[in-house]
mmCIF file of C-alpha atoms and ligand atoms in Angstrom:
data_model
loop_
_atom_site.group_PDB
_atom_site.id
_atom_site.type_symbol
_atom_site.label_atom_id
_atom_site.label_comp_id
_atom_site.label_asym_id
_atom_site.label_seq_id
_atom_site.Cartn_x
_atom_site.Cartn_y
_atom_site.Cartn_z
ATOM 1 C CA MET A 1 -28.602 13.988 4.414
ATOM 2 C CA PRO A 2 -30.579 14.209 7.709
ATOM 3 C CA SER A 3 -31.134 17.489 9.552
ATOM 4 C CA ARG A 4 -28.368 18.820 11.835
ATOM 5 C CA THR A 5 -30.190 17.410 14.863
ATOM 6 C CA GLY A 6 -30.679 14.006 13.179
ATOM 7 C CA HIS A 7 -26.999 13.026 13.087
ATOM 8 C CA ARG A 8 -26.897 9.493 11.668
ATOM 9 C CA VAL A 9 -24.209 6.904 12.462
ATOM 10 C CA GLN A 10 -23.882 3.903 10.145
ATOM 11 C CA SER A 11 -21.622 0.867 10.262
ATOM 12 C CA LEU A 12 -19.737 0.082 7.059
ATOM 13 C CA ASP A 13 -19.223 -3.523 8.111
ATOM 14 C CA GLU A 14 -22.551 -4.880 6.882
ATOM 15 C CA THR A 15 -21.616 -4.624 3.172
ATOM 16 C CA PRO A 16 -18.785 -6.867 1.920
ATOM 17 C CA ILE A 17 -16.062 -4.964 0.036
ATOM 18 C CA TYR A 18 -14.457 -7.993 -1.612
ATOM 19 C CA SER A 19 -15.520 -11.451 -2.736
ATOM 20 C CA ARG A 20 -14.169 -14.678 -1.280
ATOM 21 C CA PRO A 21 -11.791 -16.602 -3.557
ATOM 22 C CA ALA A 22 -12.389 -20.216 -4.552
ATOM 23 C CA ALA A 23 -11.584 -22.746 -1.836
ATOM 24 C CA GLY A 24 -8.354 -24.593 -2.545
ATOM 25 C CA THR A 25 -6.640 -21.594 -4.197
ATOM 26 C CA ARG A 26 -2.906 -22.198 -3.786
ATOM 27 C CA ILE A 27 -0.854 -19.313 -2.424
ATOM 28 C CA GLY A 28 2.909 -19.135 -1.950
ATOM 29 C CA ILE A 29 4.658 -16.457 0.092
ATOM 30 C CA ALA A 30 8.214 -15.273 -0.673
ATOM 31 C CA GLY A 31 9.502 -13.238 2.267
ATOM 32 C CA ALA A 32 7.778 -14.618 5.355
ATOM 33 C CA GLY A 33 8.871 -11.727 7.590
ATOM 34 C CA GLY A 34 7.138 -9.177 9.794
ATOM 35 C CA ILE A 35 4.263 -8.154 7.565
ATOM 36 C CA ALA A 36 3.701 -11.668 6.190
ATOM 37 C CA SER A 37 3.269 -13.079 9.699
ATOM 38 C CA PHE A 38 1.385 -10.124 11.115
ATOM 39 C CA ALA A 39 -0.963 -9.347 8.233
ATOM 40 C CA HIS A 40 -0.642 -11.530 5.091
ATOM 41 C CA ILE A 41 -1.107 -14.917 6.744
ATOM 42 C CA PRO A 42 -4.023 -13.760 8.985
ATOM 43 C CA ALA A 43 -5.658 -12.148 5.929
ATOM 44 C CA TYR A 44 -5.321 -15.345 3.835
ATOM 45 C CA LEU A 45 -6.770 -17.335 6.746
ATOM 46 C CA GLN A 46 -9.690 -14.834 6.898
ATOM 47 C CA LEU A 47 -10.253 -15.531 3.186
ATOM 48 C CA GLY A 48 -10.332 -19.269 3.907
ATOM 49 C CA LEU A 49 -6.922 -19.860 2.259
ATOM 50 C CA THR A 50 -3.880 -21.544 3.766
ATOM 51 C CA PRO A 51 -0.494 -20.655 2.247
ATOM 52 C CA ALA A 52 0.816 -23.804 0.554
ATOM 53 C CA VAL A 53 4.456 -22.676 0.153
ATOM 54 C CA LEU A 54 6.774 -20.414 2.165
ATOM 55 C CA PHE A 55 10.158 -19.133 1.025
ATOM 56 C CA ASP A 56 12.468 -17.184 3.360
ATOM 57 C CA ASN A 57 16.203 -17.497 3.974
ATOM 58 C CA ASP A 58 15.817 -16.970 7.731
ATOM 59 C CA PRO A 59 14.639 -19.976 9.792
ATOM 60 C CA PHE A 60 13.395 -17.616 12.542
ATOM 61 C CA SER A 61 11.029 -15.957 10.049
ATOM 62 C CA ILE A 62 9.801 -19.351 8.870
ATOM 63 C CA ASP A 63 9.073 -20.429 12.466
ATOM 64 C CA ARG A 64 7.170 -17.204 13.178
ATOM 65 C CA ALA A 65 5.156 -17.614 9.966
ATOM 66 C CA LEU A 66 4.299 -21.226 10.884
ATOM 67 C CA ASP A 67 3.136 -19.975 14.297
ATOM 68 C CA ALA A 68 0.918 -17.405 12.549
ATOM 69 C CA MET A 69 -0.677 -20.267 10.610
ATOM 70 C CA GLY A 70 -1.819 -21.928 13.840
ATOM 71 C CA ASP A 71 -3.063 -25.455 13.234
ATOM 72 C CA ALA A 72 -3.606 -24.980 9.469
ATOM 73 C CA PRO A 73 -1.952 -27.644 7.259
ATOM 74 C CA ARG A 74 1.841 -27.208 7.060
ATOM 75 C CA PRO A 75 3.188 -25.513 3.890
ATOM 76 C CA ARG A 76 6.161 -26.666 1.842
ATOM 77 C CA VAL A 77 9.175 -24.600 2.962
ATOM 78 C CA PHE A 78 12.160 -23.320 0.928
ATOM 79 C CA THR A 79 15.169 -21.457 2.311
ATOM 80 C CA SER A 80 17.347 -21.340 -0.847
ATOM 81 C CA GLY A 81 16.435 -18.780 -3.504
ATOM 82 C CA ARG A 82 17.790 -20.791 -6.418
ATOM 83 C CA GLN A 83 15.997 -23.995 -5.375
ATOM 84 C CA PHE A 84 12.790 -22.040 -4.879
ATOM 85 C CA ALA A 85 12.986 -20.360 -8.324
ATOM 86 C CA GLU A 86 13.697 -23.696 -10.048
ATOM 87 C CA ALA A 87 10.879 -25.501 -8.230
ATOM 88 C CA LEU A 88 8.334 -22.670 -8.619
ATOM 89 C CA PRO A 89 6.790 -23.684 -12.002
ATOM 90 C CA SER A 90 5.999 -27.147 -10.627
ATOM 91 C CA LEU A 91 4.451 -26.006 -7.332
ATOM 92 C CA GLY A 92 0.993 -25.418 -8.843
ATOM 93 C CA LEU A 93 0.596 -21.985 -7.235
ATOM 94 C CA ASP A 94 -2.262 -19.709 -8.268
ATOM 95 C CA VAL A 95 -0.422 -16.671 -6.863
ATOM 96 C CA LEU A 96 3.014 -15.990 -5.451
ATOM 97 C CA ASP A 97 2.798 -13.256 -2.808
ATOM 98 C CA VAL A 98 6.119 -11.388 -2.518
ATOM 99 C CA ALA A 99 6.937 -9.548 0.724
ATOM 100 C CA LEU A 100 10.727 -9.354 0.729
ATOM 101 C CA PRO A 101 12.514 -6.180 1.845
ATOM 102 C CA SER A 102 11.525 -3.804 -0.959
ATOM 103 C CA PRO A 103 15.150 -3.038 -2.035
ATOM 104 C CA LEU A 104 15.344 -6.724 -3.067
ATOM 105 C CA HIS A 105 12.169 -6.762 -5.164
ATOM 106 C CA HIS A 106 13.785 -5.801 -8.469
ATOM 107 C CA ALA A 107 16.634 -8.342 -8.366
ATOM 108 C CA PHE A 108 14.467 -11.129 -6.933
ATOM 109 C CA LEU A 109 11.626 -10.691 -9.430
ATOM 110 C CA THR A 110 14.017 -10.289 -12.377
ATOM 111 C CA GLU A 111 15.696 -13.582 -11.500
ATOM 112 C CA LEU A 112 12.358 -15.310 -10.962
ATOM 113 C CA LEU A 113 11.054 -14.166 -14.353
ATOM 114 C CA ASP A 114 14.357 -15.178 -16.006
ATOM 115 C CA VAL A 115 14.350 -18.652 -14.445
ATOM 116 C CA CYS A 116 10.631 -19.424 -14.745
ATOM 117 C CA GLY A 117 9.664 -17.421 -17.842
ATOM 118 C CA SER A 118 5.986 -17.663 -18.694
ATOM 119 C CA ALA A 119 5.658 -20.577 -16.209
ATOM 120 C CA CYS A 120 5.994 -18.069 -13.354
ATOM 121 C CA PRO A 121 2.731 -17.880 -11.382
ATOM 122 C CA PRO A 122 0.880 -14.541 -11.118
ATOM 123 C CA LEU A 123 2.713 -12.203 -8.730
ATOM 124 C CA LEU A 124 1.216 -10.045 -5.975
ATOM 125 C CA VAL A 125 4.102 -7.886 -4.757
ATOM 126 C CA GLN A 126 4.239 -5.697 -1.655
ATOM 127 C CA LYS A 127 4.703 -1.959 -2.134
ATOM 128 C CA PRO A 128 6.867 -0.358 -3.386
ATOM 129 C CA LEU A 129 7.440 -2.557 -6.429
ATOM 130 C CA ALA A 130 10.967 -1.120 -6.802
ATOM 131 C CA GLN A 131 13.114 1.746 -5.555
ATOM 132 C CA ASP A 132 12.282 4.086 -8.446
ATOM 133 C CA SER A 133 9.661 4.305 -11.162
ATOM 134 C CA GLY A 134 12.092 3.241 -13.932
ATOM 135 C CA ALA A 135 12.955 -0.042 -12.183
ATOM 136 C CA ALA A 136 9.257 -0.648 -11.449
ATOM 137 C CA ARG A 137 8.360 -0.034 -15.110
ATOM 138 C CA ASP A 138 11.087 -2.475 -16.145
ATOM 139 C CA LEU A 139 9.537 -5.189 -13.929
ATOM 140 C CA ALA A 140 5.996 -4.438 -15.096
ATOM 141 C CA GLU A 141 7.106 -4.680 -18.743
ATOM 142 C CA ARG A 142 9.117 -7.899 -18.231
ATOM 143 C CA ALA A 143 6.121 -9.575 -16.577
ATOM 144 C CA ALA A 144 3.725 -8.304 -19.254
ATOM 145 C CA ALA A 145 6.023 -9.561 -22.070
ATOM 146 C CA LEU A 146 5.885 -13.057 -20.526
ATOM 147 C CA GLY A 147 2.126 -12.876 -19.921
ATOM 148 C CA VAL A 148 2.634 -13.114 -16.139
ATOM 149 C CA PRO A 149 0.039 -10.980 -14.297
ATOM 150 C CA MET A 150 1.726 -8.756 -11.716
ATOM 151 C CA ALA A 151 -0.037 -6.546 -9.165
ATOM 152 C CA VAL A 152 0.990 -4.488 -6.154
ATOM 153 C CA ASN A 153 -0.460 -4.995 -2.681
ATOM 154 C CA LEU A 154 -1.920 -1.562 -1.869
ATOM 155 C CA ASN A 155 -4.199 -2.461 0.978
ATOM 156 C CA GLY A 156 -5.221 1.096 2.073
ATOM 157 C CA ARG A 157 -7.862 1.029 -0.663
ATOM 158 C CA TRP A 158 -9.685 -1.680 1.327
ATOM 159 C CA VAL A 159 -9.902 0.345 4.546
ATOM 160 C CA PRO A 160 -13.729 0.692 4.577
ATOM 161 C CA THR A 161 -13.779 4.380 5.572
ATOM 162 C CA PHE A 162 -11.323 5.343 2.806
ATOM 163 C CA ARG A 163 -13.287 3.283 0.294
ATOM 164 C CA LYS A 164 -16.556 4.956 1.279
ATOM 165 C CA ALA A 165 -14.885 8.393 1.160
ATOM 166 C CA ARG A 166 -13.772 7.760 -2.429
ATOM 167 C CA GLU A 167 -17.291 6.626 -3.356
ATOM 168 C CA LEU A 168 -18.836 9.815 -1.894
ATOM 169 C CA LEU A 169 -16.238 12.005 -3.627
ATOM 170 C CA ALA A 170 -16.975 10.277 -6.958
ATOM 171 C CA ARG A 171 -20.676 11.042 -6.400
ATOM 172 C CA GLY A 172 -19.764 14.737 -6.159
ATOM 173 C CA LEU A 173 -20.601 15.175 -2.483
ATOM 174 C CA VAL A 174 -17.794 17.657 -1.817
ATOM 175 C CA GLY A 175 -17.960 19.310 -5.223
ATOM 176 C CA PRO A 176 -15.275 20.439 -7.665
ATOM 177 C CA ASP A 177 -11.665 21.457 -6.921
ATOM 178 C CA PRO A 178 -11.443 20.052 -3.390
ATOM 179 C CA LEU A 179 -8.749 21.028 -0.914
ATOM 180 C CA VAL A 180 -7.210 17.984 0.804
ATOM 181 C CA SER A 181 -5.167 17.837 3.980
ATOM 182 C CA PHE A 182 -3.562 14.472 4.814
ATOM 183 C CA VAL A 183 -1.720 14.042 8.110
ATOM 184 C CA ASN A 184 0.332 11.026 9.215
ATOM 185 C CA ARG A 185 2.146 12.060 12.398
ATOM 186 C CA GLY A 186 3.850 9.826 14.968
ATOM 187 C CA LEU A 187 7.234 8.670 16.184
ATOM 188 C CA ASN A 188 9.091 5.947 14.280
ATOM 189 C CA ARG A 189 12.368 5.164 15.990
ATOM 190 C CA LYS A 190 14.390 2.319 14.464
ATOM 191 C CA GLU A 191 16.447 0.061 16.737
ATOM 192 C CA GLY A 192 19.226 -2.221 15.500
ATOM 193 C CA ASP A 193 20.326 -2.766 11.943
ATOM 194 C CA GLN A 194 17.130 -3.489 10.055
ATOM 195 C CA TRP A 195 17.020 -2.807 6.292
ATOM 196 C CA ARG A 196 14.755 0.226 6.631
ATOM 197 C CA SER A 197 17.361 1.969 8.802
ATOM 198 C CA ARG A 198 19.757 2.159 5.838
ATOM 199 C CA LEU A 199 17.192 2.975 3.146
ATOM 200 C CA PRO A 200 17.973 6.408 1.630
ATOM 201 C CA ARG A 201 14.439 7.070 0.341
ATOM 202 C CA LEU A 202 12.510 5.911 3.391
ATOM 203 C CA ILE A 203 9.582 8.206 4.132
ATOM 204 C CA ALA A 204 8.134 8.490 0.629
ATOM 205 C CA TYR A 205 8.888 5.017 -0.742
ATOM 206 C CA GLU A 206 7.977 3.040 2.392
ATOM 207 C CA MET A 207 5.268 5.258 3.947
ATOM 208 C CA ALA A 208 3.866 8.020 1.739
ATOM 209 C CA VAL A 209 3.447 5.459 -1.059
ATOM 210 C CA HIS A 210 0.220 4.308 0.677
ATOM 211 C CA HIS A 211 -1.167 7.817 1.002
ATOM 212 C CA VAL A 212 -0.112 8.974 -2.472
ATOM 213 C CA ASP A 213 -1.719 5.804 -3.857
ATOM 214 C CA LEU A 214 -4.970 6.646 -2.037
ATOM 215 C CA LEU A 215 -4.877 10.204 -3.400
ATOM 216 C CA HIS A 216 -4.192 8.980 -6.979
ATOM 217 C CA TRP A 217 -7.039 6.502 -6.579
ATOM 218 C CA ALA A 218 -9.452 9.209 -5.385
ATOM 219 C CA PHE A 219 -8.394 12.219 -7.497
ATOM 220 C CA GLY A 220 -6.603 10.800 -10.568
ATOM 221 C CA PRO A 221 -3.223 11.766 -12.059
ATOM 222 C CA VAL A 222 -0.970 14.355 -10.401
ATOM 223 C CA SER A 223 -0.004 17.366 -12.518
ATOM 224 C CA SER A 224 2.630 18.946 -10.255
ATOM 225 C CA VAL A 225 4.536 18.300 -7.034
ATOM 226 C CA TYR A 226 6.291 20.559 -4.552
ATOM 227 C CA SER A 227 7.960 18.986 -1.523
ATOM 228 C CA VAL A 228 10.545 19.128 1.229
ATOM 229 C CA VAL A 229 11.916 15.785 2.452
ATOM 230 C CA ARG A 230 14.330 15.646 5.404
ATOM 231 C CA ASN A 231 16.072 13.506 7.965
ATOM 232 C CA VAL A 232 15.361 14.376 11.600
ATOM 233 C CA GLY A 233 18.362 12.888 13.389
ATOM 234 C CA GLY A 234 18.531 10.742 16.494
ATOM 235 C CA LEU A 235 15.884 8.240 15.389
ATOM 236 C CA GLY A 236 18.109 5.459 14.076
ATOM 237 C CA VAL A 237 17.661 6.020 10.338
ATOM 238 C CA ASP A 238 20.097 7.190 7.651
ATOM 239 C CA GLY A 239 17.364 8.191 5.217
ATOM 240 C CA ASP A 240 14.550 10.698 5.309
ATOM 241 C CA ASN A 241 11.836 10.419 7.968
ATOM 242 C CA VAL A 242 9.745 13.575 7.455
ATOM 243 C CA ALA A 243 8.124 15.076 4.357
ATOM 244 C CA VAL A 244 5.816 17.928 3.419
ATOM 245 C CA ILE A 245 4.302 17.265 -0.007
ATOM 246 C CA VAL A 246 1.957 19.454 -2.040
ATOM 247 C CA LEU A 247 0.206 17.725 -4.937
ATOM 248 C CA ARG A 248 -1.898 19.371 -7.636
ATOM 249 C CA PHE A 249 -4.168 16.997 -9.541
ATOM 250 C CA ALA A 250 -5.232 17.325 -13.166
ATOM 251 C CA SER A 251 -8.809 16.969 -11.853
ATOM 252 C CA GLY A 252 -8.508 20.264 -9.926
ATOM 253 C CA ALA A 253 -7.918 18.853 -6.429
ATOM 254 C CA VAL A 254 -4.947 20.062 -4.393
ATOM 255 C CA ALA A 255 -3.508 18.062 -1.483
ATOM 256 C CA ASN A 256 -1.150 18.909 1.335
ATOM 257 C CA LEU A 257 0.402 15.726 2.732
ATOM 258 C CA LEU A 258 2.411 15.669 5.957
ATOM 259 C CA GLU A 259 4.460 12.572 6.785
ATOM 260 C CA ASP A 260 6.065 13.100 10.209
ATOM 261 C CA TRP A 261 7.879 10.219 11.890
ATOM 262 C CA ALA A 262 9.646 12.495 14.385
ATOM 263 C CA CYS A 263 6.885 13.749 16.693
ATOM 264 C CA ARG A 264 7.589 13.109 20.401
ATOM 265 C CA ASP A 265 4.220 14.512 21.550
ATOM 266 C CA ASP A 266 1.662 11.727 21.191
ATOM 267 C CA GLY A 267 -1.107 14.200 22.065
ATOM 268 C CA VAL A 268 -1.013 15.448 18.451
ATOM 269 C CA TRP A 269 -0.503 12.128 16.668
ATOM 270 C CA HIS A 270 -2.557 10.971 13.687
ATOM 271 C CA TYR A 271 -0.479 7.869 13.222
ATOM 272 C CA HIS A 272 -0.544 5.121 10.581
ATOM 273 C CA PRO A 273 -2.125 2.567 10.492
ATOM 274 C CA ASP A 274 -4.771 3.426 13.093
ATOM 275 C CA ALA A 275 -5.310 7.162 12.900
ATOM 276 C CA GLU A 276 -3.933 9.065 9.906
ATOM 277 C CA GLN A 277 -6.431 11.795 9.040
ATOM 278 C CA ILE A 278 -7.703 13.036 5.678
ATOM 279 C CA VAL A 279 -9.813 16.203 5.470
ATOM 280 C CA VAL A 280 -11.423 17.090 2.127
ATOM 281 C CA SER A 281 -13.276 20.402 1.782
ATOM 282 C CA GLY A 282 -15.170 21.825 -1.169
ATOM 283 C CA PRO A 283 -18.256 23.832 -2.017
ATOM 284 C CA GLY A 284 -20.567 20.914 -1.192
ATOM 285 C CA GLY A 285 -19.198 20.019 2.229
ATOM 286 C CA THR A 286 -16.344 18.562 4.258
ATOM 287 C CA LEU A 287 -15.341 14.970 4.648
ATOM 288 C CA VAL A 288 -13.018 13.788 7.449
ATOM 289 C CA ALA A 289 -11.669 10.217 7.317
ATOM 290 C CA THR A 290 -9.476 8.093 9.546
ATOM 291 C CA PRO A 291 -9.092 4.301 9.216
ATOM 292 C CA THR A 292 -11.936 3.842 11.718
ATOM 293 C CA GLU A 293 -14.360 6.713 11.088
ATOM 294 C CA LEU A 294 -15.654 8.843 8.223
ATOM 295 C CA ARG A 295 -17.634 12.008 8.960
ATOM 296 C CA VAL A 296 -19.413 14.015 6.288
ATOM 297 C CA THR A 297 -20.668 17.521 7.068
ATOM 298 C CA THR A 298 -22.740 19.652 4.712
ATOM 299 C CA ASP A 299 -24.788 22.803 5.262
ATOM 300 C CA THR A 300 -27.812 20.629 5.966
ATOM 301 C CA GLY A 301 -26.466 17.865 8.165
ATOM 302 C CA GLU A 302 -23.854 15.450 9.343
ATOM 303 C CA GLU A 303 -23.396 11.734 8.846
ATOM 304 C CA THR A 304 -20.813 9.364 10.357
ATOM 305 C CA PHE A 305 -19.668 5.979 9.031
ATOM 306 C CA THR A 306 -17.733 3.618 11.275
ATOM 307 C CA THR A 307 -15.886 0.320 10.998
ATOM 308 C CA ALA A 308 -14.808 -2.131 13.662
ATOM 309 C CA THR A 309 -12.150 -3.556 11.322
ATOM 310 C CA SER A 310 -8.516 -2.444 11.386
ATOM 311 C CA TRP A 311 -6.142 -1.681 8.502
ATOM 312 C CA PHE A 312 -3.741 -4.408 9.778
ATOM 313 C CA PRO A 313 -4.616 -7.193 9.021
ATOM 314 C CA ASP A 314 -8.214 -6.822 7.771
ATOM 315 C CA ALA A 315 -7.577 -4.533 4.783
ATOM 316 C CA PHE A 316 -4.855 -6.880 3.482
ATOM 317 C CA ALA A 317 -7.516 -9.347 2.382
ATOM 318 C CA GLY A 318 -8.750 -6.770 -0.169
ATOM 319 C CA PRO A 319 -5.827 -6.786 -2.637
ATOM 320 C CA MET A 320 -5.538 -10.566 -2.345
ATOM 321 C CA ALA A 321 -9.244 -11.066 -3.135
ATOM 322 C CA GLU A 322 -9.180 -8.436 -5.922
ATOM 323 C CA PHE A 323 -6.117 -9.937 -7.617
ATOM 324 C CA LEU A 324 -7.559 -13.466 -7.427
ATOM 325 C CA ALA A 325 -10.911 -12.198 -8.781
ATOM 326 C CA SER A 326 -9.132 -10.461 -11.690
ATOM 327 C CA LEU A 327 -7.380 -13.742 -12.544
ATOM 328 C CA ALA A 328 -10.606 -15.747 -12.315
ATOM 329 C CA GLU A 329 -12.426 -13.198 -14.514
ATOM 330 C CA GLY A 330 -9.560 -12.822 -17.003
ATOM 331 C CA ARG A 331 -9.374 -9.021 -16.578
ATOM 332 C CA GLU A 332 -6.627 -6.621 -15.568
ATOM 333 C CA SER A 333 -6.325 -6.103 -11.807
ATOM 334 C CA GLU A 334 -7.120 -2.672 -10.348
ATOM 335 C CA LEU A 335 -3.677 -3.043 -8.773
ATOM 336 C CA ALA A 336 -1.795 -3.895 -11.989
ATOM 337 C CA ALA A 337 1.919 -3.117 -11.687
ATOM 338 C CA LEU A 338 1.889 -0.566 -14.514
ATOM 339 C CA ARG A 339 -0.697 1.544 -12.665
ATOM 340 C CA HIS A 340 1.560 1.574 -9.605
ATOM 341 C CA VAL A 341 4.352 3.047 -11.760
ATOM 342 C CA ASP A 342 2.265 6.256 -12.006
ATOM 343 C CA VAL A 343 2.335 6.524 -8.195
ATOM 344 C CA LEU A 344 6.100 5.948 -8.129
ATOM 345 C CA ARG A 345 6.568 8.688 -10.758
ATOM 346 C CA THR A 346 4.873 11.057 -8.314
ATOM 347 C CA LEU A 347 7.210 9.857 -5.537
ATOM 348 C CA ASP A 348 10.253 10.387 -7.780
ATOM 349 C CA ALA A 349 8.999 13.935 -8.359
ATOM 350 C CA VAL A 350 8.765 14.364 -4.561
ATOM 351 C CA TYR A 351 12.515 13.699 -4.338
ATOM 352 C CA GLU A 352 13.333 15.849 -7.355
ATOM 353 C CA SER A 353 11.374 18.799 -5.968
ATOM 354 C CA SER A 354 12.989 18.480 -2.552
ATOM 355 C CA ARG A 355 16.456 18.371 -4.143
ATOM 356 C CA THR A 356 15.962 21.321 -6.494
ATOM 357 C CA GLY A 357 13.651 23.465 -4.381
ATOM 358 C CA GLU A 358 11.392 23.806 -7.454
ATOM 359 C CA SER A 359 7.996 22.394 -8.175
ATOM 360 C CA VAL A 360 7.981 19.501 -10.697
ATOM 361 C CA ARG A 361 5.397 19.225 -13.451
ATOM 362 C CA LEU A 362 4.227 15.726 -14.368
ATOM 363 C CA GLU A 363 2.876 14.559 -17.689
ATOM 364 C CA SER A 364 -0.775 13.697 -17.166
ATOM 365 C CA ARG A 365 -0.466 10.723 -19.557
ATOM 366 C CA THR A 366 -0.577 7.521 -17.485
ATOM 367 C CA GLU A 367 1.912 4.664 -17.951
ATOM 368 C CA ALA A 368 -0.822 2.464 -19.393
ATOM 369 C CA ALA A 369 -1.531 5.114 -22.061
ATOM 370 C CA ARG A 370 2.121 5.383 -23.208
HETATM 371 N N1 LIG B 401 0.952 -1.781 4.913
HETATM 372 C C1 LIG B 401 1.686 -2.536 4.166
HETATM 373 O O1 LIG B 401 1.205 -2.917 3.155
HETATM 374 C C2 LIG B 401 3.088 -2.925 4.566
HETATM 375 C C3 LIG B 401 3.490 -2.878 5.891
HETATM 376 C C4 LIG B 401 4.782 -3.313 6.211
HETATM 377 C C5 LIG B 401 5.649 -3.729 5.215
HETATM 378 N N2 LIG B 401 5.236 -3.699 3.922
HETATM 379 C C6 LIG B 401 6.135 -4.106 2.824
HETATM 380 O O2 LIG B 401 6.356 -5.519 2.916
HETATM 381 C C7 LIG B 401 7.671 -5.837 2.497
HETATM 382 C C8 LIG B 401 8.370 -6.605 3.619
HETATM 383 O O3 LIG B 401 8.388 -5.820 4.787
HETATM 384 P P1 LIG B 401 8.545 -6.479 6.245
HETATM 385 O O4 LIG B 401 8.228 -5.424 7.210
HETATM 386 O O5 LIG B 401 7.783 -7.756 6.326
HETATM 387 O O6 LIG B 401 10.103 -6.771 6.271
HETATM 388 P P2 LIG B 401 10.837 -7.866 7.159
HETATM 389 O O7 LIG B 401 12.270 -7.512 7.180
HETATM 390 O O8 LIG B 401 10.133 -8.033 8.453
HETATM 391 O O9 LIG B 401 10.633 -9.235 6.342
HETATM 392 C C9 LIG B 401 11.349 -9.524 5.173
HETATM 393 C C10 LIG B 401 11.637 -11.027 5.145
HETATM 394 O O10 LIG B 401 12.411 -11.285 3.982
HETATM 395 C C11 LIG B 401 13.432 -12.228 4.334
HETATM 396 N N3 LIG B 401 14.559 -12.070 3.424
HETATM 397 C C12 LIG B 401 15.448 -11.049 3.368
HETATM 398 N N4 LIG B 401 16.325 -11.253 2.384
HETATM 399 C C13 LIG B 401 15.997 -12.444 1.803
HETATM 400 C C14 LIG B 401 16.525 -13.184 0.710
HETATM 401 N N5 LIG B 401 17.581 -12.753 0.013
HETATM 402 N N6 LIG B 401 15.932 -14.349 0.396
HETATM 403 C C15 LIG B 401 14.868 -14.812 1.100
HETATM 404 N N7 LIG B 401 14.317 -14.141 2.139
HETATM 405 C C16 LIG B 401 14.868 -12.961 2.473
HETATM 406 C C17 LIG B 401 13.802 -11.896 5.766
HETATM 407 O O11 LIG B 401 14.382 -13.024 6.413
HETATM 408 C C18 LIG B 401 12.446 -11.511 6.353
HETATM 409 O O12 LIG B 401 11.809 -12.630 6.926
HETATM 410 C C19 LIG B 401 8.329 -4.504 2.118
HETATM 411 O O13 LIG B 401 8.171 -4.282 0.751
HETATM 412 C C20 LIG B 401 7.517 -3.478 2.896
HETATM 413 O O14 LIG B 401 7.504 -2.205 2.306
HETATM 414 C C21 LIG B 401 3.976 -3.325 3.589
#
């Protein structure tokens, strides 16, 4: 660490954080909607891959996805779910990327696994895998029983500043029993009748899932949860849109997570995906991370790490590359579905605590160890 006067600024963009998959890898996308067009397709193109198959029941979505592909070769397109499921084993896909509305994931994936059996290609599914941890476990176990690798697309882990923060924490830079404050504050007003507007468990299952995943990834299993989850009215959603969540980790860390989608004053925003803020303090120093900057301050100096990349779409290439690498190397993916079930158990405890007003203790045993 340099002296206080020698404040060093380093770019994180010189060191690659994922490897490029083999050219010619065949990707299919089921659910070619907003995030597929805005982030998945650009990320595959960044990796040198062109989606070979698109499935979506809305022709508008298909057109938008084709636009996102620019002048890349045209994919084969399906608009009927049954025809797609029956054709899937013969499409020669290396991975099927699933980005349907998350309330459909369980039924869609169950049918796909029933129809295709062990001929189903490996599945990279958007978060959350299902609407509760039990349904997610059911999917993870069905896929495992058929020998179909299944992973969950948790792209926050490939935001370079968050990745570096985890590395420094693992090296002990902040020291034991850190105190973590995580703020995601902005205004998320829903217009029209989109599926998220009707989702009862919105803020934790659609939003906090990213941040709780990052905290699990950095600090390990959660031992207890206390939370308050609410709906702030007038913003076009039936479900919850704000949450205060306190997590204690078996490792000794404690985190206070604020998810606020109801803040009209943009002067105090720390808003996903550009500016949520994590502060970690401990005896060794303080670390402050946003998706674009990481600052580390100790008693002897200060160091800043920056990235010119953005979470959307750049970080999306990370899970895709990691899952493909795990398949090529014949190992379990870091994003294996069963590991995600641990995160969803924490989110279920968030809802239980908010409902009962009590803190909820969680077994430290992970799903994989059961
Ligand atoms: N940071 C992230 O990783 C991130 C960001 C946004 C969304 N997501 C996740 O991605 C998933 C999709 O979100 P989105 O914002 O793209 O939603 P979206 O509504 O924009 O897209 C969903 C697509 O699925 C299609 N669809 C709906 N029902 C269908 C059916 N029965 N058969 C075939 N196609 C159907 C729709 O036509 C639409 O094109 C969700 O799980 C969401 O949580 C992740």
